Amino acid sequence: MSDKVVPGRNTAAAEGDVVVFHIGLRINRLRAFSSWFPAFMSMPRMLRELSQEMSRLNAVHAGRCSLSC
């Protein structure tokens, strides 16, 4: 990895199955509180669930089970 930020859009040359989890929140209008606040409040729950399922995700990544395991 590099410490430099690469501007623009980038892709990776990956072989096989690839899964990317992108969890984030962008606030376009701060005053539109009711549009972004529910997503903001659910973020800790999403991250907690993802961290609890990390062993299952690693097993899927290693090819030891299918996505339905």
Backbone as JSON Lines, residues from 0, in Angstrom:
{"i":0,"aa":"M","n":[0.83,-1.18,0.0],"ca":[0.0,0.0,0.0],"c":[0.87,1.24,0.0]}
{"i":1,"aa":"S","n":[0.28,2.29,-0.44],"ca":[0.99,3.55,-0.54],"c":[0.37,4.57,0.41]}
{"i":2,"aa":"D","n":[1.17,5.49,0.85],"ca":[0.67,6.56,1.7],"c":[0.07,7.7,0.88]}
{"i":3,"aa":"K","n":[0.23,7.64,-0.43],"ca":[-0.27,8.7,-1.29],"c":[-1.7,8.41,-1.74]}
{"i":4,"aa":"V","n":[-2.48,9.46,-1.87],"ca":[-3.83,9.35,-2.39],"c":[-3.75,9.42,-3.9]}
{"i":5,"aa":"V","n":[-4.38,8.46,-4.57],"ca":[-4.38,8.43,-6.03],"c":[-5.68,9.08,-6.49]}
{"i":6,"aa":"P","n":[-5.61,10.19,-7.21],"ca":[-6.83,10.87,-7.64],"c":[-7.56,10.09,-8.73]}
{"i":7,"aa":"G","n":[-8.87,10.31,-8.82],"ca":[-9.66,9.68,-9.87],"c":[-10.22,8.33,-9.46]}
{"i":8,"aa":"R","n":[-10.81,7.66,-10.42],"ca":[-11.38,6.34,-10.19],"c":[-10.35,5.28,-10.53]}
{"i":9,"aa":"N","n":[-10.36,4.22,-9.76],"ca":[-9.38,3.16,-9.95],"c":[-10.06,1.81,-9.93]}
{"i":10,"aa":"T","n":[-9.43,0.85,-10.57],"ca":[-9.94,-0.52,-10.55],"c":[-8.8,-1.45,-10.16]}
{"i":11,"aa":"A","n":[-9.17,-2.67,-9.81],"ca":[-8.17,-3.67,-9.44],"c":[-8.28,-4.84,-10.41]}
{"i":12,"aa":"A","n":[-7.16,-5.42,-10.74],"ca":[-7.15,-6.61,-11.58],"c":[-7.27,-7.82,-10.64]}
{"i":13,"aa":"A","n":[-8.48,-8.31,-10.47],"ca":[-8.73,-9.42,-9.55],"c":[-9.16,-10.65,-10.33]}
{"i":14,"aa":"E","n":[-8.7,-11.78,-9.87],"ca":[-9.11,-13.05,-10.48],"c":[-10.0,-13.78,-9.49]}
{"i":15,"aa":"G","n":[-11.05,-14.38,-9.98],"ca":[-11.96,-15.11,-9.11],"c":[-13.02,-14.19,-8.53]}
{"i":16,"aa":"D","n":[-13.7,-14.69,-7.5],"ca":[-14.78,-13.92,-6.87],"c":[-14.22,-12.83,-5.97]}
{"i":17,"aa":"V","n":[-14.83,-11.67,-6.04],"ca":[-14.42,-10.53,-5.23],"c":[-15.67,-9.93,-4.56]}
{"i":18,"aa":"V","n":[-15.57,-9.68,-3.27],"ca":[-16.65,-9.04,-2.53],"c":[-16.09,-7.78,-1.89]}
{"i":19,"aa":"V","n":[-16.79,-6.67,-2.07],"ca":[-16.36,-5.4,-1.49],"c":[-17.48,-4.86,-0.62]}
{"i":20,"aa":"F","n":[-17.17,-4.57,0.63],"ca":[-18.12,-3.94,1.53],"c":[-17.75,-2.47,1.61]}
{"i":21,"aa":"H","n":[-18.68,-1.64,1.19],"ca":[-18.45,-0.19,1.25],"c":[-19.54,0.38,2.16]}
{"i":22,"aa":"I","n":[-19.12,0.78,3.33],"ca":[-20.08,1.34,4.28],"c":[-19.67,2.77,4.54]}
{"i":23,"aa":"G","n":[-20.54,3.68,4.22],"ca":[-20.22,5.08,4.43],"c":[-21.48,5.93,4.39]}
{"i":24,"aa":"L","n":[-21.29,7.19,4.63],"ca":[-22.41,8.13,4.67],"c":[-21.93,9.46,4.13]}
{"i":25,"aa":"R","n":[-22.68,10.0,3.22],"ca":[-22.37,11.32,2.69],"c":[-23.53,12.25,3.01]}
{"i":26,"aa":"I","n":[-23.23,13.36,3.63],"ca":[-24.25,14.34,3.99],"c":[-24.16,15.48,2.99]}
{"i":27,"aa":"N","n":[-25.16,15.57,2.13],"ca":[-25.17,16.62,1.12],"c":[-25.72,17.93,1.66]}
{"i":28,"aa":"R","n":[-26.78,17.83,2.45],"ca":[-27.39,19.03,3.03],"c":[-27.52,18.83,4.53]}
{"i":29,"aa":"L","n":[-26.71,19.52,5.29],"ca":[-26.69,19.36,6.75],"c":[-28.05,19.67,7.37]}
{"i":30,"aa":"R","n":[-28.75,20.6,6.82],"ca":[-30.05,20.99,7.38],"c":[-31.15,19.98,7.09]}
{"i":31,"aa":"A","n":[-30.93,19.07,6.14],"ca":[-31.9,18.02,5.83],"c":[-31.68,16.86,6.79]}
{"i":32,"aa":"F","n":[-31.78,17.17,8.06],"ca":[-31.5,16.26,9.16],"c":[-32.27,14.94,9.03]}
{"i":33,"aa":"S","n":[-33.54,15.02,8.67],"ca":[-34.38,13.82,8.61],"c":[-33.99,12.88,7.48]}
{"i":34,"aa":"S","n":[-33.22,13.34,6.51],"ca":[-32.82,12.45,5.42],"c":[-31.54,11.68,5.73]}
{"i":35,"aa":"W","n":[-30.63,12.23,6.5],"ca":[-29.38,11.54,6.76],"c":[-29.26,10.97,8.17]}
{"i":36,"aa":"F","n":[-30.03,11.48,9.11],"ca":[-29.89,11.03,10.5],"c":[-30.24,9.55,10.72]}
{"i":37,"aa":"P","n":[-31.3,8.99,10.1],"ca":[-31.56,7.55,10.29],"c":[-30.4,6.67,9.83]}
{"i":38,"aa":"A","n":[-29.79,7.0,8.72],"ca":[-28.63,6.23,8.25],"c":[-27.45,6.39,9.19]}
{"i":39,"aa":"F","n":[-27.27,7.58,9.7],"ca":[-26.2,7.86,10.66],"c":[-26.38,7.03,11.93]}
{"i":40,"aa":"M","n":[-27.62,6.93,12.41],"ca":[-27.89,6.17,13.63],"c":[-27.76,4.66,13.43]}
{"i":41,"aa":"S","n":[-27.98,4.17,12.22],"ca":[-27.88,2.73,11.97],"c":[-26.45,2.28,11.69]}
{"i":42,"aa":"M","n":[-25.55,3.21,11.48],"ca":[-24.17,2.87,11.15],"c":[-23.49,2.0,12.21]}
{"i":43,"aa":"P","n":[-23.56,2.31,13.51],"ca":[-22.92,1.45,14.5],"c":[-23.45,0.01,14.5]}
{"i":44,"aa":"R","n":[-24.77,-0.14,14.27],"ca":[-25.34,-1.49,14.21],"c":[-24.83,-2.26,13.01]}
{"i":45,"aa":"M","n":[-24.71,-1.58,11.87],"ca":[-24.18,-2.25,10.67],"c":[-22.74,-2.69,10.89]}
{"i":46,"aa":"L","n":[-21.92,-1.81,11.47],"ca":[-20.52,-2.15,11.72],"c":[-20.4,-3.26,12.76]}
{"i":47,"aa":"R","n":[-21.24,-3.25,13.77],"ca":[-21.21,-4.3,14.79],"c":[-21.57,-5.66,14.18]}
{"i":48,"aa":"E","n":[-22.59,-5.69,13.35],"ca":[-22.99,-6.94,12.71],"c":[-21.9,-7.44,11.77]}
{"i":49,"aa":"L","n":[-21.29,-6.55,11.05],"ca":[-20.2,-6.94,10.15],"c":[-19.03,-7.51,10.93]}
{"i":50,"aa":"S","n":[-18.66,-6.91,12.05],"ca":[-17.54,-7.42,12.83],"c":[-17.87,-8.77,13.46]}
{"i":51,"aa":"Q","n":[-19.14,-9.0,13.83],"ca":[-19.53,-10.29,14.38],"c":[-19.53,-11.38,13.33]}
{"i":52,"aa":"E","n":[-19.76,-11.03,12.09],"ca":[-19.8,-12.01,11.01],"c":[-18.45,-12.15,10.3]}
{"i":53,"aa":"M","n":[-17.41,-11.55,10.85],"ca":[-16.12,-11.56,10.17],"c":[-15.57,-12.97,9.95]}
{"i":54,"aa":"S","n":[-15.76,-13.87,10.9],"ca":[-15.25,-15.23,10.73],"c":[-15.96,-15.92,9.57]}
{"i":55,"aa":"R","n":[-17.26,-15.7,9.44],"ca":[-18.0,-16.29,8.31],"c":[-17.53,-15.69,6.99]}
{"i":56,"aa":"L","n":[-17.3,-14.4,6.99],"ca":[-16.82,-13.75,5.77],"c":[-15.44,-14.25,5.39]}
{"i":57,"aa":"N","n":[-14.58,-14.45,6.37],"ca":[-13.25,-14.97,6.09],"c":[-13.32,-16.39,5.55]}
{"i":58,"aa":"A","n":[-14.27,-17.2,6.04],"ca":[-14.43,-18.56,5.53],"c":[-14.9,-18.53,4.09]}
{"i":59,"aa":"V","n":[-15.79,-17.62,3.76],"ca":[-16.24,-17.47,2.38],"c":[-15.07,-17.05,1.51]}
{"i":60,"aa":"H","n":[-14.27,-16.11,2.01],"ca":[-13.11,-15.63,1.26],"c":[-12.13,-16.74,0.99]}
{"i":61,"aa":"A","n":[-11.92,-17.62,1.97],"ca":[-10.96,-18.71,1.81],"c":[-11.53,-19.85,0.97]}
{"i":62,"aa":"G","n":[-12.81,-19.77,0.61],"ca":[-13.4,-20.79,-0.23],"c":[-13.83,-22.03,0.53]}
{"i":63,"aa":"R","n":[-13.93,-21.95,1.84],"ca":[-14.28,-23.12,2.65],"c":[-15.78,-23.36,2.72]}
{"i":64,"aa":"C","n":[-16.57,-22.38,2.37],"ca":[-18.02,-22.58,2.37],"c":[-18.64,-21.64,1.34]}
{"i":65,"aa":"S","n":[-19.91,-21.88,1.05],"ca":[-20.6,-21.03,0.08],"c":[-21.18,-19.81,0.79]}
{"i":66,"aa":"L","n":[-21.78,-18.92,0.04],"ca":[-22.36,-17.72,0.63],"c":[-23.56,-18.03,1.53]}
{"i":67,"aa":"S","n":[-24.13,-19.21,1.4],"ca":[-25.3,-19.55,2.21],"c":[-24.93,-20.27,3.5]}
{"i":68,"aa":"C","n":[-23.64,-20.39,3.85],"ca":[-23.26,-21.15,5.04],"c":[-23.57,-20.4,6.32]}
